[in-house]
XYZ file of C-alpha atoms in Angstrom:
554
model
C 42.512 -215.532 -64.519
C 39.688 -216.609 -66.700
C 40.527 -219.741 -68.599
C 39.215 -222.629 -70.584
C 39.360 -226.378 -70.447
C 37.716 -229.417 -71.885
C 35.481 -232.312 -70.770
C 34.064 -235.652 -71.879
C 31.015 -237.881 -71.758
C 32.384 -241.390 -72.204
C 33.542 -244.035 -69.771
C 36.119 -245.306 -72.251
C 37.790 -241.921 -72.202
C 38.462 -242.393 -68.497
C 40.537 -245.485 -69.124
C 42.330 -243.797 -71.988
C 43.127 -240.721 -69.956
C 44.335 -242.773 -67.007
C 46.618 -244.693 -69.328
C 48.383 -241.762 -70.896
C 48.562 -239.715 -67.694
C 50.111 -242.706 -65.929
C 52.651 -242.992 -68.702
C 53.385 -239.278 -68.571
C 54.025 -239.521 -64.842
C 56.223 -242.560 -65.312
C 58.295 -240.625 -67.794
C 58.661 -237.722 -65.390
C 56.695 -235.528 -67.765
C 53.615 -234.718 -65.681
C 54.498 -231.167 -64.883
C 57.994 -231.922 -63.559
C 60.147 -231.547 -66.635
C 60.169 -229.989 -70.081
C 59.228 -232.312 -72.908
C 61.200 -232.659 -76.092
C 62.359 -235.416 -78.415
C 65.729 -234.184 -79.688
C 68.136 -231.278 -79.575
C 66.637 -227.875 -80.346
C 67.594 -225.756 -83.313
C 67.253 -222.006 -83.583
C 64.627 -220.590 -85.908
C 61.425 -221.797 -87.452
C 57.756 -221.134 -86.724
C 55.832 -222.445 -83.726
C 52.110 -222.889 -84.405
C 49.631 -223.054 -81.526
C 45.955 -223.991 -81.916
C 43.331 -222.253 -79.777
C 39.566 -222.705 -80.041
C 39.039 -218.956 -80.034
C 40.972 -215.726 -80.216
C 41.621 -213.360 -77.299
C 39.029 -210.651 -76.762
C 41.868 -208.127 -76.417
C 45.607 -207.845 -75.818
C 45.315 -204.564 -73.937
C 47.085 -205.439 -70.665
C 44.924 -202.996 -68.722
C 41.816 -205.119 -69.209
C 42.753 -208.577 -70.580
C 42.174 -211.431 -68.132
C 41.800 -214.596 -70.233
C 44.360 -217.389 -70.266
C 44.922 -217.061 -74.013
C 45.351 -213.279 -73.669
C 47.965 -213.611 -70.959
C 49.890 -216.297 -72.854
C 50.262 -214.000 -75.853
C 50.728 -210.804 -73.827
C 53.711 -212.362 -72.108
C 55.361 -212.585 -75.531
C 54.983 -208.853 -76.091
C 54.965 -207.190 -72.658
C 57.017 -207.295 -69.459
C 56.548 -206.327 -65.828
C 58.861 -205.611 -62.891
C 58.751 -209.227 -61.724
C 57.721 -212.636 -62.975
C 57.998 -216.292 -61.934
C 60.805 -218.783 -62.409
C 60.662 -220.766 -65.632
C 60.073 -224.097 -63.935
C 57.215 -226.576 -63.561
C 55.678 -227.397 -60.200
C 56.208 -225.445 -57.014
C 59.593 -224.179 -58.221
C 57.713 -222.143 -60.810
C 56.042 -220.022 -58.109
C 59.344 -218.414 -57.063
C 59.516 -214.691 -57.828
C 62.341 -213.576 -60.126
C 63.190 -210.239 -61.796
C 61.712 -209.421 -65.187
C 62.530 -205.778 -65.940
C 63.677 -205.097 -62.378
C 67.295 -205.788 -61.437
C 66.250 -207.807 -58.376
C 63.224 -208.838 -56.345
C 62.731 -206.223 -53.590
C 63.315 -207.517 -50.068
C 64.160 -206.140 -46.658
C 67.622 -207.652 -47.008
C 68.478 -205.749 -50.208
C 66.761 -202.537 -49.137
C 63.931 -202.919 -51.623
C 61.284 -203.165 -48.886
C 61.200 -200.775 -45.944
C 61.318 -202.001 -42.355
C 57.609 -201.247 -41.900
C 56.710 -203.209 -45.060
C 55.004 -200.268 -46.769
C 57.623 -198.925 -49.208
C 58.846 -200.913 -52.231
C 61.698 -199.797 -54.480
C 62.105 -201.224 -57.982
C 65.324 -200.586 -59.899
C 65.088 -201.119 -63.641
C 67.501 -202.901 -65.929
C 69.319 -200.482 -68.206
C 69.368 -200.710 -71.966
C 65.865 -202.154 -72.348
C 64.110 -200.746 -75.422
C 60.565 -200.839 -76.658
C 60.033 -202.875 -79.797
C 60.040 -201.126 -83.186
C 58.786 -198.784 -84.451
C 59.176 -197.027 -81.063
C 62.652 -198.328 -80.299
C 63.569 -195.992 -77.447
C 64.853 -196.956 -74.003
C 62.326 -197.704 -71.270
C 62.303 -195.317 -68.323
C 60.687 -195.395 -64.908
C 58.193 -192.754 -66.053
C 56.847 -195.268 -68.599
C 55.924 -197.621 -65.780
C 54.103 -194.881 -63.892
C 52.199 -193.773 -66.988
C 51.240 -197.352 -67.879
C 50.112 -198.139 -64.347
C 48.000 -194.991 -64.071
C 46.499 -195.716 -67.482
C 45.327 -199.079 -66.152
C 44.091 -197.687 -62.839
C 42.225 -194.915 -64.644
C 40.266 -197.375 -66.780
C 36.933 -198.250 -65.119
C 36.907 -201.494 -67.116
C 40.213 -202.641 -65.612
C 39.156 -205.703 -63.589
C 42.198 -205.858 -61.305
C 42.273 -202.357 -59.844
C 41.224 -203.774 -56.465
C 44.638 -205.444 -56.128
C 46.372 -202.067 -56.119
C 44.001 -199.863 -54.145
C 46.321 -200.134 -51.143
C 48.858 -197.889 -52.878
C 48.851 -194.438 -51.314
C 46.753 -192.101 -53.439
C 45.207 -194.872 -55.572
C 41.696 -194.324 -54.241
C 41.865 -190.565 -54.788
C 43.114 -191.135 -58.345
C 40.395 -193.669 -59.187
C 37.723 -191.394 -57.714
C 38.936 -188.465 -59.837
C 40.182 -186.446 -56.877
C 43.820 -186.490 -58.014
C 45.646 -186.365 -61.339
C 48.203 -188.953 -60.274
C 48.785 -191.790 -57.830
C 50.897 -190.073 -55.214
C 52.321 -193.308 -53.835
C 53.707 -194.367 -57.235
C 56.833 -192.213 -57.559
C 59.506 -191.868 -60.218
C 62.771 -191.281 -58.343
C 64.976 -191.207 -61.438
C 64.993 -192.773 -64.906
C 65.739 -196.204 -63.475
C 63.973 -196.192 -60.108
C 60.342 -196.466 -59.034
C 59.208 -196.216 -55.422
C 55.758 -197.424 -54.403
C 54.320 -196.570 -50.998
C 51.418 -198.551 -49.552
C 48.948 -197.306 -46.990
C 49.517 -200.503 -45.030
C 51.630 -203.653 -45.507
C 50.354 -206.115 -48.109
C 51.744 -209.645 -47.976
C 50.706 -210.361 -51.586
C 51.847 -207.088 -53.156
C 54.914 -208.418 -54.979
C 52.862 -211.250 -56.460
C 50.252 -208.748 -57.653
C 53.042 -206.881 -59.446
C 53.723 -209.922 -61.654
C 50.346 -209.710 -63.378
C 50.280 -208.399 -66.963
C 48.042 -205.534 -65.796
C 51.261 -203.867 -64.598
C 53.031 -204.173 -67.973
C 55.013 -201.226 -69.281
C 53.789 -199.573 -72.492
C 55.096 -196.659 -74.615
C 52.741 -193.700 -74.266
C 53.381 -192.434 -77.789
C 52.369 -195.763 -79.339
C 49.207 -196.082 -77.258
C 48.182 -192.553 -78.208
C 48.971 -193.197 -81.874
C 46.894 -196.379 -82.259
C 44.142 -195.315 -79.841
C 41.355 -197.805 -79.232
C 43.032 -200.391 -81.460
C 45.765 -200.972 -78.844
C 44.034 -204.233 -77.938
C 44.800 -205.454 -81.462
C 48.169 -203.726 -81.903
C 50.134 -204.433 -78.720
C 53.706 -203.207 -78.384
C 56.013 -203.560 -75.419
C 59.476 -204.823 -74.525
C 58.889 -208.580 -74.794
C 60.745 -211.030 -77.028
C 58.110 -210.916 -79.788
C 56.051 -208.329 -81.660
C 52.585 -208.934 -83.110
C 53.024 -208.523 -86.859
C 49.587 -209.609 -88.079
C 46.175 -210.365 -86.588
C 43.511 -211.754 -88.870
C 40.256 -211.665 -86.874
C 38.905 -215.119 -86.014
C 41.672 -216.657 -88.127
C 45.185 -216.237 -86.777
C 47.732 -214.052 -85.026
C 51.426 -213.923 -85.893
C 54.263 -212.620 -83.712
C 57.878 -212.229 -84.836
C 61.122 -211.645 -82.966
C 61.624 -208.246 -81.356
C 64.902 -207.046 -82.829
C 65.538 -204.918 -79.720
C 65.038 -207.768 -77.249
C 67.735 -207.706 -74.559
C 66.466 -210.373 -72.178
C 68.779 -212.834 -70.502
C 67.235 -215.769 -72.372
C 67.427 -215.684 -76.143
C 64.295 -217.143 -77.706
C 64.420 -220.194 -79.938
C 61.831 -219.715 -82.673
C 61.709 -216.832 -85.123
C 57.942 -216.688 -85.380
C 54.880 -217.620 -83.316
C 51.620 -218.322 -85.103
C 48.309 -218.775 -83.279
C 45.588 -220.582 -85.214
C 42.051 -219.708 -84.052
C 40.146 -221.656 -86.699
C 40.046 -225.114 -85.171
C 37.740 -227.147 -82.992
C 38.840 -229.648 -80.328
C 38.461 -232.418 -82.886
C 40.343 -230.798 -85.755
C 43.224 -229.463 -83.651
C 44.687 -232.916 -83.044
C 44.421 -233.809 -86.725
C 46.345 -230.645 -87.560
C 48.994 -231.563 -84.987
C 49.373 -235.071 -86.434
C 49.710 -233.584 -89.912
C 52.433 -231.229 -88.699
C 50.342 -228.095 -89.247
C 50.099 -227.392 -85.494
C 52.831 -227.787 -82.872
C 50.974 -227.226 -79.585
C 47.342 -227.644 -78.494
C 46.673 -224.378 -76.685
C 43.450 -225.703 -75.153
C 44.932 -229.056 -74.233
C 43.703 -232.477 -75.318
C 40.034 -232.676 -76.256
C 38.051 -235.331 -74.421
C 37.038 -237.084 -77.616
C 40.731 -237.550 -78.472
C 41.811 -239.308 -75.267
C 41.624 -242.817 -76.702
C 43.342 -241.736 -79.874
C 46.227 -240.211 -77.911
C 46.500 -243.153 -75.515
C 46.694 -245.655 -78.383
C 49.425 -243.787 -80.269
C 52.894 -244.138 -78.646
C 54.232 -241.039 -80.386
C 51.383 -238.860 -79.169
C 51.256 -240.486 -75.751
C 54.914 -239.708 -75.095
C 54.300 -236.027 -75.864
C 51.650 -235.526 -73.157
C 52.376 -232.980 -70.415
C 50.045 -233.168 -67.434
C 49.688 -231.367 -64.107
C 46.889 -230.409 -61.699
C 45.902 -226.761 -61.914
C 45.222 -224.253 -59.178
C 41.842 -223.622 -60.736
C 38.163 -224.469 -60.498
C 34.883 -224.679 -62.363
C 31.865 -223.306 -60.533
C 28.257 -222.176 -60.846
C 27.612 -218.515 -60.060
C 24.300 -217.123 -58.796
C 23.729 -213.379 -59.074
C 22.621 -212.243 -55.604
C 21.011 -209.118 -57.117
C 18.630 -211.148 -59.297
C 15.482 -212.944 -58.130
C 15.207 -215.598 -56.842
C 18.894 -215.674 -55.883
C 18.466 -212.720 -53.555
C 17.374 -215.406 -51.053
C 20.271 -217.421 -49.605
C 17.949 -220.406 -49.137
C 17.517 -220.645 -52.893
C 21.273 -220.493 -53.396
C 21.800 -223.220 -50.793
C 19.146 -225.309 -52.511
C 21.081 -225.110 -55.770
C 24.255 -226.067 -53.888
C 22.569 -229.263 -52.717
C 21.037 -230.000 -56.130
C 24.246 -230.421 -58.167
C 25.637 -233.955 -58.442
C 29.411 -233.439 -58.438
C 30.189 -237.139 -58.637
C 28.409 -237.177 -61.989
C 30.550 -234.230 -63.073
C 33.708 -236.029 -61.967
C 32.765 -238.974 -64.168
C 31.819 -236.628 -66.987
C 35.278 -235.075 -66.909
C 36.826 -238.549 -66.938
C 39.901 -237.825 -64.891
C 40.311 -234.232 -66.004
C 38.917 -232.912 -62.742
C 38.431 -233.834 -59.102
C 35.418 -232.919 -56.974
C 35.786 -229.620 -55.134
C 33.461 -228.894 -52.228
C 35.070 -225.633 -51.105
C 36.412 -222.370 -52.519
C 40.129 -223.127 -52.487
C 41.556 -225.868 -54.724
C 44.328 -228.181 -53.599
C 47.654 -226.386 -53.597
C 46.148 -223.046 -52.589
C 46.806 -221.870 -49.008
C 43.507 -222.137 -47.152
C 42.456 -225.416 -48.774
C 41.056 -227.753 -46.137
C 41.572 -231.413 -46.999
C 38.281 -233.271 -47.190
C 36.103 -230.220 -46.544
C 32.756 -230.140 -48.363
C 30.163 -227.544 -47.449
C 27.125 -228.875 -49.348
C 26.536 -232.549 -50.035
C 24.421 -233.723 -52.944
C 20.876 -233.938 -51.531
C 18.009 -233.262 -53.987
C 15.461 -233.738 -51.214
C 17.056 -231.020 -49.108
C 17.200 -228.820 -52.209
C 13.443 -229.163 -52.711
C 12.759 -228.497 -49.014
C 14.820 -225.299 -49.089
C 13.055 -224.121 -52.250
C 9.658 -224.694 -50.624
C 10.804 -222.851 -47.508
C 11.865 -219.921 -49.700
C 8.434 -219.800 -51.359
C 9.169 -221.889 -54.467
C 7.457 -225.253 -53.829
C 7.037 -225.705 -57.585
C 10.498 -224.420 -58.405
C 11.164 -221.672 -60.957
C 12.606 -221.052 -64.410
C 15.900 -219.239 -64.970
C 18.336 -218.518 -67.800
C 21.590 -220.444 -67.364
C 24.590 -218.920 -69.142
C 27.456 -220.889 -70.644
C 29.879 -220.598 -73.539
C 30.731 -223.115 -76.222
C 34.291 -224.042 -75.292
C 34.726 -227.606 -74.072
C 33.802 -228.716 -71.358
C 31.243 -225.972 -70.592
C 28.450 -227.284 -72.865
C 28.624 -230.768 -71.316
C 28.816 -229.345 -67.791
C 25.813 -227.119 -68.458
C 23.714 -230.041 -69.697
C 24.626 -232.128 -66.654
C 23.765 -229.328 -64.240
C 20.526 -228.574 -66.076
C 19.380 -232.160 -65.507
C 20.304 -231.974 -61.807
C 18.458 -228.699 -61.291
C 15.378 -229.931 -63.114
C 15.232 -232.931 -60.777
C 15.073 -230.461 -57.885
C 12.382 -228.336 -59.558
C 14.550 -225.644 -61.161
C 13.986 -225.351 -64.916
C 16.805 -223.774 -66.913
C 16.940 -222.207 -70.359
C 20.528 -222.598 -71.538
C 21.990 -219.538 -73.230
C 25.308 -220.249 -74.943
C 27.498 -217.265 -75.811
C 30.738 -216.947 -77.799
C 33.767 -217.406 -75.553
C 35.227 -213.977 -76.283
C 31.969 -212.247 -75.242
C 31.127 -214.406 -72.271
C 32.574 -212.445 -69.365
C 31.563 -209.137 -70.894
C 27.957 -210.320 -70.614
C 27.838 -212.146 -67.287
C 29.985 -209.491 -65.627
C 27.511 -206.682 -66.347
C 24.540 -205.789 -64.167
C 22.346 -204.804 -67.104
C 22.713 -208.307 -68.580
C 20.664 -209.677 -65.667
C 22.660 -212.902 -65.910
C 21.187 -214.657 -62.891
C 23.028 -217.948 -63.176
C 25.745 -219.677 -65.159
C 29.126 -221.347 -65.296
C 32.454 -219.798 -64.390
C 36.076 -220.905 -64.385
C 39.011 -219.335 -62.630
C 42.760 -219.928 -62.688
C 45.103 -218.469 -60.114
C 46.595 -215.101 -60.977
C 49.286 -215.682 -58.391
C 49.798 -218.351 -55.708
C 47.938 -216.654 -52.868
C 44.278 -216.877 -51.753
C 43.874 -213.100 -51.973
C 43.959 -213.596 -55.754
C 40.968 -215.875 -55.326
C 38.839 -213.901 -52.875
C 39.354 -210.312 -54.034
C 38.273 -210.627 -57.679
C 35.491 -213.174 -57.185
C 33.901 -212.161 -53.875
C 34.560 -208.460 -53.233
C 33.874 -205.092 -54.853
C 31.423 -206.122 -57.615
C 31.758 -203.787 -60.595
C 30.477 -203.792 -64.155
C 33.009 -205.492 -66.371
C 34.561 -207.387 -63.482
C 34.611 -211.105 -62.768
C 32.443 -211.167 -59.625
C 29.523 -212.535 -61.648
C 27.599 -213.239 -58.430
C 27.801 -209.517 -57.590
C 28.428 -210.746 -54.069
C 29.622 -208.545 -51.247
C 29.870 -209.142 -47.498
C 31.188 -206.480 -45.122
C 32.675 -209.131 -42.832
C 34.568 -210.664 -45.738
C 35.812 -207.229 -46.816
C 37.107 -206.565 -43.298
C 38.914 -209.906 -43.210
C 40.460 -209.230 -46.636
C 41.865 -205.941 -45.330
C 43.129 -207.640 -42.182
C 44.784 -210.473 -44.122
C 46.535 -208.034 -46.454
C 48.624 -206.640 -43.610
C 49.043 -209.893 -41.666
C 52.599 -211.123 -42.203
C 52.346 -214.231 -40.004
C 51.535 -216.955 -42.522
C 49.565 -219.228 -40.182
C 47.377 -216.400 -38.896
C 46.913 -215.111 -42.422
C 45.733 -218.495 -43.703
C 43.347 -218.662 -40.748
C 41.762 -215.410 -41.890
C 41.190 -216.829 -45.370
C 39.600 -219.899 -43.817
C 37.190 -217.583 -41.980
C 36.365 -215.882 -45.277
C 35.564 -219.249 -46.799
C 33.160 -220.085 -43.955
C 31.290 -216.798 -44.458
C 31.126 -217.027 -48.238
C 30.042 -220.647 -48.320
C 27.299 -219.922 -45.775
C 25.996 -217.246 -48.164
C 26.403 -219.667 -51.107
C 26.827 -217.249 -54.046
C 28.651 -220.025 -55.934
C 28.664 -223.801 -56.217
C 32.248 -225.132 -56.456
C 32.258 -228.025 -58.918
C 35.735 -229.398 -59.524
C 39.454 -228.718 -59.822
C 40.754 -229.369 -63.349
C 43.891 -231.193 -64.464
C 45.748 -229.819 -67.468
C 46.621 -232.401 -70.132
C 48.623 -230.786 -72.899
C 50.115 -232.151 -76.097
C 52.813 -231.037 -78.508
C 54.093 -232.258 -81.854
C 57.067 -234.534 -82.390
C 59.292 -231.697 -83.638
C 58.553 -229.426 -80.667
C 60.305 -229.350 -77.295
C 60.697 -227.363 -74.100
C 57.011 -227.841 -73.276
C 55.822 -228.080 -69.675
C 52.884 -226.907 -67.552
C 53.775 -223.736 -65.664
C 51.965 -223.498 -62.300
C 50.922 -219.878 -62.883
C 51.088 -219.144 -66.619
C 50.213 -222.654 -67.919
C 51.950 -221.991 -71.262
C 55.405 -220.434 -71.650
C 55.510 -220.285 -75.444
C 58.675 -218.171 -75.488
C 60.595 -221.162 -74.088
C 59.439 -223.719 -76.663
C 61.636 -224.817 -79.526
C 61.535 -226.727 -82.792
C 63.833 -229.695 -83.315
C 64.023 -229.187 -87.038
C 63.242 -232.719 -88.117
C 61.556 -236.051 -87.503
């Protein structure tokens, strides 16, 4: 999942951050418990500040952290994750299904290829549609997503029987996605897939009402409607988005607040001021680096910090289709040229050095492994060997959301010391991936960030290092037949140790080709207002706004 975070430049921020994170941990609030100051009351408006608005809320194509956070208010899938912080939050639970399919309950066949989902009865789409959801709605919604060439996650579902023929236009439907009756869907895979149930939690598989999608047409990304606890009532471009209770909501958990408001007008600096004034309840982008000291010095703010490491990374991509990055020696030179220790200090405790593809907490992570050490001399030698003794000049893409600008400046200085001159090109956040993910943009180099879609390394390798397509997230446009073969092998390997070993082999191959430079693994430091509770860092979704409440007073 594409995401956003923030960074810093000052040494004093490091001490400040350490202070309030230490206090958060001491209070048991660093990702292990929900934060709140007093008993919740029902009703009220929850206001969340984001630095920018989502590019779209069409679940077929949206893949940004802010999109998913809001989509989960309006849409539902067969399955989701437990509403808990930490590892407990990675447990699969039913969403619109009655239970999680397993061999024990008959939901998964003995050969691991057939999955049966039984739907909860009485679930209705939000007004103005209002009718009951049926299994056929899931099939239509799924085929709508799979039929969209801009859908970035189709690769996760190509193992469904008939999916390839459907995508290639050889069939009018996905034969392996069957409607058995109004409340039952059966999905048949061509081969077992150990991560399939996790892939079915992603918002790409959300159920939508066909009649509404056809009515609003291309504006569906701005007028979402599903079965979730809230309905988008107003979206003022670049200003705000408001969602109100879905009167037909029948979920097990009744929601606390009557209205959610997302404010897109702020900057990292102004968001905290709005929170202190009571105009904002939650910092959607987390605590800005410049505000660390301010938060650490204020006991009220400090006690409202929620902090947890993220299964995520920041990285540099190099487009292997663009000169000079068609030469692996050039890519390896760049890998040696970046000073990650400087980046660690720059982030001031908000990130730890990452020298491999998989962050800590992801199966396949190898403790202490680092594939390319900082060595500017070796970088220059490799460039000379590749025919660039005097270096070269390249456009370096970034966006303006903290910490990308600071990271880009740091990396530019490192590359220049090795002979690579960069022209920084900063794009708006909501256009960034649309540009760097397209071949005709000729985006040879830039920054990327990635947050786990689900807790499995296939959600890391497949989108970033296989099947490069226009509009996707494989900005390196990297492909390796050996990696593809290992991905297919791992999908059907049910022995966990052997499966992890296959992902370790993939890492060795990819890092030898060096299409990316892993930089660091971020830590999420969130903050909420004194009249807001129920806030914690979810290990997959980050925010679970539908669980937050207002206390109704000081």
